[in-house]
PDB file of C-alpha atoms and ligand atoms in Angstrom:
ATOM      1  CA  UNK G   1     -48.264  -2.287   2.060  1.00  0.00           C
ATOM      2  CA  UNK G   2     -46.270   0.061   4.257  1.00  0.00           C
ATOM      3  CA  UNK G   3     -44.348  -0.978   7.406  1.00  0.00           C
ATOM      4  CA  UNK G   4     -45.218   0.816  10.665  1.00  0.00           C
ATOM      5  CA  UNK G   5     -42.552   3.299  11.524  1.00  0.00           C
ATOM      6  CA  UNK G   6     -41.715   1.474  14.839  1.00  0.00           C
ATOM      7  CA  UNK G   7     -40.765  -1.660  12.968  1.00  0.00           C
ATOM      8  CA  UNK G   8     -38.510   0.292  10.639  1.00  0.00           C
ATOM      9  CA  UNK G   9     -36.901   2.066  13.604  1.00  0.00           C
ATOM     10  CA  UNK G  10     -36.205  -1.226  15.375  1.00  0.00           C
ATOM     11  CA  UNK G  11     -34.699  -2.854  12.238  1.00  0.00           C
ATOM     12  CA  UNK G  12     -32.567   0.327  11.823  1.00  0.00           C
ATOM     13  CA  UNK G  13     -31.267   0.056  15.383  1.00  0.00           C
ATOM     14  CA  UNK G  14     -30.411  -3.708  14.987  1.00  0.00           C
ATOM     15  CA  UNK G  15     -28.557  -2.897  11.793  1.00  0.00           C
ATOM     16  CA  UNK G  16     -26.707  -0.145  13.577  1.00  0.00           C
ATOM     17  CA  UNK G  17     -25.871  -2.444  16.492  1.00  0.00           C
ATOM     18  CA  UNK G  18     -24.499  -5.200  14.259  1.00  0.00           C
ATOM     19  CA  UNK G  19     -22.301  -2.858  12.099  1.00  0.00           C
ATOM     20  CA  UNK G  20     -20.961  -1.109  15.166  1.00  0.00           C
ATOM     21  CA  UNK G  21     -20.436  -4.343  17.192  1.00  0.00           C
ATOM     22  CA  UNK G  22     -18.378  -6.036  14.474  1.00  0.00           C
ATOM     23  CA  UNK G  23     -16.714  -2.995  12.994  1.00  0.00           C
ATOM     24  CA  UNK G  24     -13.020  -3.258  12.270  1.00  0.00           C
ATOM     25  CA  UNK G  25     -11.752  -1.483  15.457  1.00  0.00           C
ATOM     26  CA  UNK G  26      -8.030  -2.156  15.032  1.00  0.00           C
ATOM     27  CA  UNK G  27      -5.761   0.237  13.259  1.00  0.00           C
ATOM     28  CA  UNK G  28      -2.862  -1.025  11.295  1.00  0.00           C
ATOM     29  CA  UNK G  29       0.592   0.452  10.667  1.00  0.00           C
ATOM     30  CA  UNK G  30       1.336  -0.031   6.957  1.00  0.00           C
ATOM     31  CA  UNK G  31       5.127   0.403   6.367  1.00  0.00           C
ATOM     32  CA  UNK G  32       6.506   1.765   3.149  1.00  0.00           C
ATOM     33  CA  UNK G  33      10.005   0.975   1.909  1.00  0.00           C
ATOM     34  CA  UNK G  34      11.753   1.651  -1.316  1.00  0.00           C
ATOM     35  CA  UNK G  35      15.295   0.276  -1.581  1.00  0.00           C
ATOM     36  CA  UNK G  36      18.024  -1.418   0.488  1.00  0.00           C
ATOM     37  CA  UNK G  37      21.755  -1.238   0.173  1.00  0.00           C
ATOM     38  CA  UNK G  38      25.058  -1.542   2.005  1.00  0.00           C
ATOM     39  CA  UNK G  39      25.398   2.155   1.812  1.00  0.00           C
ATOM     40  CA  UNK G  40      22.727   4.907   2.059  1.00  0.00           C
ATOM     41  CA  UNK G  41      23.097   6.833  -1.200  1.00  0.00           C
ATOM     42  CA  UNK G  42      19.780   8.636  -1.091  1.00  0.00           C
ATOM     43  CA  UNK G  43      16.819   9.283   1.131  1.00  0.00           C
ATOM     44  CA  UNK G  44      14.952   6.341  -0.301  1.00  0.00           C
ATOM     45  CA  UNK G  45      17.549   3.757   0.696  1.00  0.00           C
ATOM     46  CA  UNK G  46      17.659   1.943   3.977  1.00  0.00           C
ATOM     47  CA  UNK G  47      20.668  -0.161   4.985  1.00  0.00           C
ATOM     48  CA  UNK G  48      19.958  -3.816   4.359  1.00  0.00           C
ATOM     49  CA  UNK G  49      21.248  -4.609   7.790  1.00  0.00           C
ATOM     50  CA  UNK G  50      18.842  -2.149   9.378  1.00  0.00           C
ATOM     51  CA  UNK G  51      15.876  -3.678   7.437  1.00  0.00           C
ATOM     52  CA  UNK G  52      16.970  -7.095   8.808  1.00  0.00           C
ATOM     53  CA  UNK G  53      17.048  -5.752  12.335  1.00  0.00           C
ATOM     54  CA  UNK G  54      13.608  -4.252  11.947  1.00  0.00           C
ATOM     55  CA  UNK G  55      12.122  -7.593  10.801  1.00  0.00           C
ATOM     56  CA  UNK G  56      13.904  -9.430  13.638  1.00  0.00           C
ATOM     57  CA  UNK G  57      12.478  -6.923  16.108  1.00  0.00           C
ATOM     58  CA  UNK G  58       8.926  -7.392  14.796  1.00  0.00           C
ATOM     59  CA  UNK G  59       9.278 -11.193  15.046  1.00  0.00           C
ATOM     60  CA  UNK G  60      10.685 -11.184  18.596  1.00  0.00           C
ATOM     61  CA  UNK G  61       8.144  -8.709  19.881  1.00  0.00           C
ATOM     62  CA  UNK G  62       5.024 -10.602  18.956  1.00  0.00           C
ATOM     63  CA  UNK G  63       4.008  -8.754  15.750  1.00  0.00           C
ATOM     64  CA  UNK G  64       2.311 -10.475  12.895  1.00  0.00           C
ATOM     65  CA  UNK G  65       3.056  -9.267   9.379  1.00  0.00           C
ATOM     66  CA  UNK G  66      -0.312  -9.580   7.528  1.00  0.00           C
ATOM     67  CA  UNK G  67      -0.741  -9.147   3.805  1.00  0.00           C
ATOM     68  CA  UNK G  68      -2.060  -5.827   2.463  1.00  0.00           C
ATOM     69  CA  UNK G  69      -5.027  -7.730   1.110  1.00  0.00           C
ATOM     70  CA  UNK G  70      -5.901  -9.171   4.584  1.00  0.00           C
ATOM     71  CA  UNK G  71      -5.557  -5.590   6.040  1.00  0.00           C
ATOM     72  CA  UNK G  72      -7.744  -4.100   3.330  1.00  0.00           C
ATOM     73  CA  UNK G  73     -10.389  -6.784   3.735  1.00  0.00           C
ATOM     74  CA  UNK G  74     -10.354  -6.209   7.546  1.00  0.00           C
ATOM     75  CA  UNK G  75     -10.679  -2.425   7.130  1.00  0.00           C
ATOM     76  CA  UNK G  76     -13.602  -2.958   4.771  1.00  0.00           C
ATOM     77  CA  UNK G  77     -15.263  -5.326   7.293  1.00  0.00           C
ATOM     78  CA  UNK G  78     -14.984  -8.353   4.932  1.00  0.00           C
ATOM     79  CA  UNK G  79     -12.952 -10.323   7.522  1.00  0.00           C
ATOM     80  CA  UNK G  80     -13.756  -9.969  11.159  1.00  0.00           C
ATOM     81  CA  UNK G  81     -10.467 -10.400  13.031  1.00  0.00           C
ATOM     82  CA  UNK G  82      -6.799 -10.074  12.659  1.00  0.00           C
ATOM     83  CA  UNK G  83      -3.961 -10.723  15.137  1.00  0.00           C
ATOM     84  CA  UNK G  84      -3.541  -8.181  17.959  1.00  0.00           C
ATOM     85  CA  UNK G  85      -0.221  -6.699  16.755  1.00  0.00           C
ATOM     86  CA  UNK G  86      -0.745  -6.724  12.991  1.00  0.00           C
ATOM     87  CA  UNK G  87       1.387  -4.762  10.727  1.00  0.00           C
ATOM     88  CA  UNK G  88       1.798  -4.524   6.933  1.00  0.00           C
ATOM     89  CA  UNK G  89       4.946  -4.291   4.737  1.00  0.00           C
ATOM     90  CA  UNK G  90       5.023  -2.617   1.316  1.00  0.00           C
ATOM     91  CA  UNK G  91       7.832  -1.584  -0.955  1.00  0.00           C
ATOM     92  CA  UNK G  92       7.397   0.908  -3.777  1.00  0.00           C
ATOM     93  CA  UNK G  93       9.004   1.312  -7.243  1.00  0.00           C
ATOM     94  CA  UNK G  94      10.330  -2.162  -8.008  1.00  0.00           C
ATOM     95  CA  UNK G  95      13.982  -1.322  -7.400  1.00  0.00           C
ATOM     96  CA  UNK G  96      16.428  -4.183  -8.065  1.00  0.00           C
ATOM     97  CA  UNK G  97      17.646  -4.142  -4.444  1.00  0.00           C
ATOM     98  CA  UNK G  98      14.137  -5.520  -3.472  1.00  0.00           C
ATOM     99  CA  UNK G  99      15.284  -8.638  -5.353  1.00  0.00           C
ATOM    100  CA  UNK G 100      18.860  -8.745  -4.214  1.00  0.00           C
ATOM    101  CA  UNK G 101      18.750  -7.408  -0.642  1.00  0.00           C
ATOM    102  CA  UNK G 102      15.282  -7.365   0.648  1.00  0.00           C
ATOM    103  CA  UNK G 103      13.964 -10.711  -0.680  1.00  0.00           C
ATOM    104  CA  UNK G 104      16.572 -12.932   1.128  1.00  0.00           C
ATOM    105  CA  UNK G 105      15.419 -11.340   4.477  1.00  0.00           C
ATOM    106  CA  UNK G 106      11.785 -11.719   3.623  1.00  0.00           C
ATOM    107  CA  UNK G 107      12.316 -15.348   2.705  1.00  0.00           C
ATOM    108  CA  UNK G 108      14.096 -15.866   6.069  1.00  0.00           C
ATOM    109  CA  UNK G 109      11.212 -14.588   8.036  1.00  0.00           C
ATOM    110  CA  UNK G 110       8.503 -15.739   5.715  1.00  0.00           C
ATOM    111  CA  UNK G 111       6.349 -12.678   5.902  1.00  0.00           C
ATOM    112  CA  UNK G 112       4.107 -11.159   3.184  1.00  0.00           C
ATOM    113  CA  UNK G 113       5.113  -8.043   1.235  1.00  0.00           C
ATOM    114  CA  UNK G 114       3.231  -6.047  -1.241  1.00  0.00           C
ATOM    115  CA  UNK G 115       5.245  -4.463  -4.133  1.00  0.00           C
ATOM    116  CA  UNK G 116       3.723  -1.322  -5.631  1.00  0.00           C
ATOM    117  CA  UNK G 117       5.030  -1.350  -9.214  1.00  0.00           C
ATOM    118  CA  UNK G 118       4.921   1.110 -12.062  1.00  0.00           C
ATOM    119  CA  UNK G 119       5.124  -1.043 -15.208  1.00  0.00           C
ATOM    120  CA  UNK G 120       7.053   1.333 -17.493  1.00  0.00           C
ATOM    121  CA  UNK G 121      10.224   0.829 -15.455  1.00  0.00           C
ATOM    122  CA  UNK G 122      10.166  -2.997 -15.301  1.00  0.00           C
ATOM    123  CA  UNK G 123      12.571  -4.776 -17.696  1.00  0.00           C
ATOM    124  CA  UNK G 124      13.401  -1.221 -18.894  1.00  0.00           C
ATOM    125  CA  UNK G 125      15.016   1.048 -16.395  1.00  0.00           C
ATOM    126  CA  UNK G 126      18.509   0.026 -15.151  1.00  0.00           C
ATOM    127  CA  UNK G 127      17.567   0.419 -11.538  1.00  0.00           C
ATOM    128  CA  UNK G 128      14.424  -1.703 -11.784  1.00  0.00           C
ATOM    129  CA  UNK G 129      13.607  -5.307 -11.557  1.00  0.00           C
ATOM    130  CA  UNK G 130      12.564  -7.474 -14.579  1.00  0.00           C
ATOM    131  CA  UNK G 131       9.166  -9.089 -15.153  1.00  0.00           C
ATOM    132  CA  UNK G 132      10.783 -12.423 -14.612  1.00  0.00           C
ATOM    133  CA  UNK G 133      12.217 -11.375 -11.255  1.00  0.00           C
ATOM    134  CA  UNK G 134       8.725 -10.084 -10.222  1.00  0.00           C
ATOM    135  CA  UNK G 135       7.198 -13.373 -11.233  1.00  0.00           C
ATOM    136  CA  UNK G 136       9.921 -15.231  -9.342  1.00  0.00           C
ATOM    137  CA  UNK G 137       9.221 -13.191  -6.173  1.00  0.00           C
ATOM    138  CA  UNK G 138       5.460 -13.880  -6.492  1.00  0.00           C
ATOM    139  CA  UNK G 139       6.122 -17.593  -6.946  1.00  0.00           C
ATOM    140  CA  UNK G 140       7.430 -17.674  -3.325  1.00  0.00           C
ATOM    141  CA  UNK G 141       3.883 -16.693  -2.296  1.00  0.00           C
ATOM    142  CA  UNK G 142       5.396 -14.034  -0.038  1.00  0.00           C
ATOM    143  CA  UNK G 143       5.452 -11.141  -2.507  1.00  0.00           C
ATOM    144  CA  UNK G 144       2.447  -9.741  -4.285  1.00  0.00           C
ATOM    145  CA  UNK G 145       2.473  -7.018  -6.982  1.00  0.00           C
ATOM    146  CA  UNK G 146       0.040  -4.201  -7.035  1.00  0.00           C
ATOM    147  CA  UNK G 147      -0.138  -0.818  -8.886  1.00  0.00           C
ATOM    148  CA  UNK G 148       1.846   2.405  -8.460  1.00  0.00           C
ATOM    149  CA  UNK G 149       0.517   3.973 -11.602  1.00  0.00           C
ATOM    150  CA  UNK G 150       1.982   3.530 -15.067  1.00  0.00           C
ATOM    151  CA  UNK G 151       5.123   5.678 -14.990  1.00  0.00           C
ATOM    152  CA  UNK G 152       5.120   7.377 -11.638  1.00  0.00           C
ATOM    153  CA  UNK G 153       3.944  10.947 -12.466  1.00  0.00           C
ATOM    154  CA  UNK G 154       3.935  13.893 -10.160  1.00  0.00           C
ATOM    155  CA  UNK G 155       0.090  14.595 -10.475  1.00  0.00           C
ATOM    156  CA  UNK G 156       0.367  17.956  -8.747  1.00  0.00           C
ATOM    157  CA  UNK G 157       2.964  19.181 -11.278  1.00  0.00           C
ATOM    158  CA  UNK G 158       1.056  17.629 -14.276  1.00  0.00           C
ATOM    159  CA  UNK G 159      -2.064  19.320 -13.217  1.00  0.00           C
ATOM    160  CA  UNK G 160      -0.339  22.704 -13.438  1.00  0.00           C
ATOM    161  CA  UNK G 161       1.703  22.118 -16.552  1.00  0.00           C
ATOM    162  CA  UNK G 162      -0.722  20.138 -18.736  1.00  0.00           C
ATOM    163  CA  UNK G 163      -3.901  21.397 -20.481  1.00  0.00           C
ATOM    164  CA  UNK G 164      -7.114  20.055 -18.837  1.00  0.00           C
ATOM    165  CA  UNK G 165      -7.587  17.597 -21.552  1.00  0.00           C
ATOM    166  CA  UNK G 166      -4.052  16.366 -21.593  1.00  0.00           C
ATOM    167  CA  UNK G 167      -4.148  16.012 -17.841  1.00  0.00           C
ATOM    168  CA  UNK G 168      -7.420  13.989 -18.027  1.00  0.00           C
ATOM    169  CA  UNK G 169      -5.813  11.722 -20.533  1.00  0.00           C
ATOM    170  CA  UNK G 170      -2.729  11.217 -18.402  1.00  0.00           C
ATOM    171  CA  UNK G 171      -4.655  10.382 -15.239  1.00  0.00           C
ATOM    172  CA  UNK G 172      -6.712   7.886 -17.176  1.00  0.00           C
ATOM    173  CA  UNK G 173      -3.657   6.194 -18.641  1.00  0.00           C
ATOM    174  CA  UNK G 174      -1.764   6.133 -15.374  1.00  0.00           C
ATOM    175  CA  UNK G 175      -4.690   4.401 -13.561  1.00  0.00           C
ATOM    176  CA  UNK G 176      -6.047   2.125 -16.241  1.00  0.00           C
ATOM    177  CA  UNK G 177      -2.968   1.263 -18.293  1.00  0.00           C
ATOM    178  CA  UNK G 178      -0.982   0.333 -15.133  1.00  0.00           C
ATOM    179  CA  UNK G 179      -3.817  -1.992 -13.879  1.00  0.00           C
ATOM    180  CA  UNK G 180      -4.272  -3.667 -17.275  1.00  0.00           C
ATOM    181  CA  UNK G 181      -0.558  -4.105 -17.845  1.00  0.00           C
ATOM    182  CA  UNK G 182       0.142  -5.581 -14.425  1.00  0.00           C
ATOM    183  CA  UNK G 183      -2.919  -7.915 -14.691  1.00  0.00           C
ATOM    184  CA  UNK G 184      -1.639  -9.215 -18.010  1.00  0.00           C
ATOM    185  CA  UNK G 185       2.029  -9.537 -16.890  1.00  0.00           C
ATOM    186  CA  UNK G 186       1.356 -10.927 -13.469  1.00  0.00           C
ATOM    187  CA  UNK G 187      -1.806 -12.943 -14.229  1.00  0.00           C
ATOM    188  CA  UNK G 188      -3.905 -11.856 -11.298  1.00  0.00           C
ATOM    189  CA  UNK G 189      -6.329  -9.042 -10.558  1.00  0.00           C
ATOM    190  CA  UNK G 190      -4.796  -5.693  -9.488  1.00  0.00           C
ATOM    191  CA  UNK G 191      -6.879  -4.268  -6.607  1.00  0.00           C
ATOM    192  CA  UNK G 192      -4.717  -1.826  -4.906  1.00  0.00           C
ATOM    193  CA  UNK G 193      -2.822   1.431  -5.725  1.00  0.00           C
ATOM    194  CA  UNK G 194      -0.142   3.488  -4.146  1.00  0.00           C
ATOM    195  CA  UNK G 195      -0.138   7.203  -5.001  1.00  0.00           C
ATOM    196  CA  UNK G 196       3.203   8.278  -6.532  1.00  0.00           C
ATOM    197  CA  UNK G 197       5.072  10.634  -4.148  1.00  0.00           C
ATOM    198  CA  UNK G 198       2.030  10.204  -1.887  1.00  0.00           C
ATOM    199  CA  UNK G 199       0.337  12.893  -3.956  1.00  0.00           C
ATOM    200  CA  UNK G 200      -3.566  12.841  -4.373  1.00  0.00           C
ATOM    201  CA  UNK G 201      -6.508  15.176  -4.414  1.00  0.00           C
ATOM    202  CA  UNK G 202     -10.235  14.697  -4.162  1.00  0.00           C
ATOM    203  CA  UNK G 203     -10.575  14.243  -7.960  1.00  0.00           C
ATOM    204  CA  UNK G 204      -7.859  11.629  -8.095  1.00  0.00           C
ATOM    205  CA  UNK G 205      -9.537   9.660  -5.331  1.00  0.00           C
ATOM    206  CA  UNK G 206     -12.703   9.439  -7.324  1.00  0.00           C
ATOM    207  CA  UNK G 207     -10.826   8.494 -10.525  1.00  0.00           C
ATOM    208  CA  UNK G 208      -9.048   5.771  -8.773  1.00  0.00           C
ATOM    209  CA  UNK G 209     -12.268   4.283  -7.533  1.00  0.00           C
ATOM    210  CA  UNK G 210     -13.772   4.490 -10.931  1.00  0.00           C
ATOM    211  CA  UNK G 211     -10.790   2.671 -12.409  1.00  0.00           C
ATOM    212  CA  UNK G 212     -11.626  -0.268 -10.142  1.00  0.00           C
ATOM    213  CA  UNK G 213      -9.035   0.061  -7.340  1.00  0.00           C
ATOM    214  CA  UNK G 214     -10.617  -1.228  -4.113  1.00  0.00           C
ATOM    215  CA  UNK G 215      -8.243   0.698  -1.919  1.00  0.00           C
ATOM    216  CA  UNK G 216      -5.364   3.227  -2.417  1.00  0.00           C
ATOM    217  CA  UNK G 217      -2.438   4.170  -0.186  1.00  0.00           C
ATOM    218  CA  UNK G 218      -0.707   7.421   0.570  1.00  0.00           C
ATOM    219  CA  UNK G 219       2.188   8.134   2.899  1.00  0.00           C
ATOM    220  CA  UNK G 220       0.483  10.264   5.461  1.00  0.00           C
ATOM    221  CA  UNK G 221       2.224   8.709   8.474  1.00  0.00           C
ATOM    222  CA  UNK G 222      -0.514   7.308  10.473  1.00  0.00           C
ATOM    223  CA  UNK G 223      -2.336   3.927  10.870  1.00  0.00           C
ATOM    224  CA  UNK G 224      -4.663   2.561   8.350  1.00  0.00           C
ATOM    225  CA  UNK G 225      -8.089   1.993   9.686  1.00  0.00           C
ATOM    226  CA  UNK G 226     -11.828   1.733   9.033  1.00  0.00           C
ATOM    227  CA  UNK G 227     -13.493   5.134   8.852  1.00  0.00           C
ATOM    228  CA  UNK G 228     -10.875   6.782   6.721  1.00  0.00           C
ATOM    229  CA  UNK G 229     -11.338   7.429   3.024  1.00  0.00           C
ATOM    230  CA  UNK G 230     -10.341   3.982   1.453  1.00  0.00           C
ATOM    231  CA  UNK G 231      -8.750   5.765  -1.544  1.00  0.00           C
ATOM    232  CA  UNK G 232      -6.160   7.348   0.769  1.00  0.00           C
ATOM    233  CA  UNK G 233      -5.357   4.943   3.561  1.00  0.00           C
ATOM    234  CA  UNK G 234      -2.011   6.168   5.152  1.00  0.00           C
ATOM    235  CA  UNK G 235       1.392   4.451   5.336  1.00  0.00           C
ATOM    236  CA  UNK G 236       4.617   5.190   7.094  1.00  0.00           C
ATOM    237  CA  UNK G 237       7.630   5.856   5.055  1.00  0.00           C
ATOM    238  CA  UNK G 238      10.636   4.084   6.686  1.00  0.00           C
ATOM    239  CA  UNK G 239      13.961   5.860   6.179  1.00  0.00           C
ATOM    240  CA  UNK G 240      17.460   4.966   7.193  1.00  0.00           C
ATOM    241  CA  UNK G 241      17.636   8.000   9.509  1.00  0.00           C
ATOM    242  CA  UNK G 242      15.041   6.248  11.867  1.00  0.00           C
ATOM    243  CA  UNK G 243      16.757   4.228  14.562  1.00  0.00           C
ATOM    244  CA  UNK G 244      15.202   1.042  15.996  1.00  0.00           C
ATOM    245  CA  UNK G 245      13.604   3.159  18.758  1.00  0.00           C
ATOM    246  CA  UNK G 246      11.721   5.230  16.180  1.00  0.00           C
ATOM    247  CA  UNK G 247      10.792   2.007  14.295  1.00  0.00           C
ATOM    248  CA  UNK G 248       9.303   0.645  17.552  1.00  0.00           C
ATOM    249  CA  UNK G 249       7.448   3.749  18.048  1.00  0.00           C
ATOM    250  CA  UNK G 250       5.786   3.596  14.577  1.00  0.00           C
ATOM    251  CA  UNK G 251       5.134  -0.133  14.728  1.00  0.00           C
ATOM    252  CA  UNK G 252       3.405   0.008  18.104  1.00  0.00           C
ATOM    253  CA  UNK G 253       1.044   2.792  16.877  1.00  0.00           C
ATOM    254  CA  UNK G 254       2.458   5.417  19.165  1.00  0.00           C
ATOM    255  CA  UNK G 255       2.809   7.853  16.229  1.00  0.00           C
ATOM    256  CA  UNK G 256      -0.811   7.275  15.030  1.00  0.00           C
ATOM    257  CA  UNK G 257      -2.679  10.502  15.123  1.00  0.00           C
TER     258      UNK G 257
HETATM  259 ZN1  LIG M   1       7.153   5.629  -5.765  1.00  0.00          ZN
END
């Protein structure tokens, strides 16, 4: 039996109406931090005091910090609504100052934070947190660990310097080994990825999807939203050189292109 074309057309229009009417229309600034400190020793560090002021500003200006998972589900249309002024906080690399400087502020304001971690550094590099510290942070229910590849490669450089075969092997390891290690160490599924140095290309986006990541994040300085490639949803890197005015401008979506 075949359906008359008119019925198919009406069904199609209804489907289109429903997907459009309930589409995730809000865009979300996703902030990317690295480390905090009393002094700014490098471009990845922001003064602990400034981080505290930014959180205080968000709280007193009606923002709701939502988890990265909530934002991703909203973008994918799996949940239908989020608060009006929603914003996401992430911190990359697992630096020990996340534990010493950032965590007390996060606990004070009780907001969710996603930590993008590359497992090779944890309980290994001097600058990094330990697995116990990561588990302690997750036990607060405020922090959540996701993947930042296995050892934070520069894929652009590797693609040039390695043979095709070596590069393929490396990409595979970075995506799969990181996910498997973090799942084993943290005891929960790893669904999200942050591209090291914000570097990606079309091939890597396909690879990340194949490896089972549901969404991946870059640092392309605009808001995350439905309709963009989910393997490269953008974030804003927050650096110490930004004053509170610039932070307000990012958070309020004024800098979204
Ligand atoms: Zn990083």
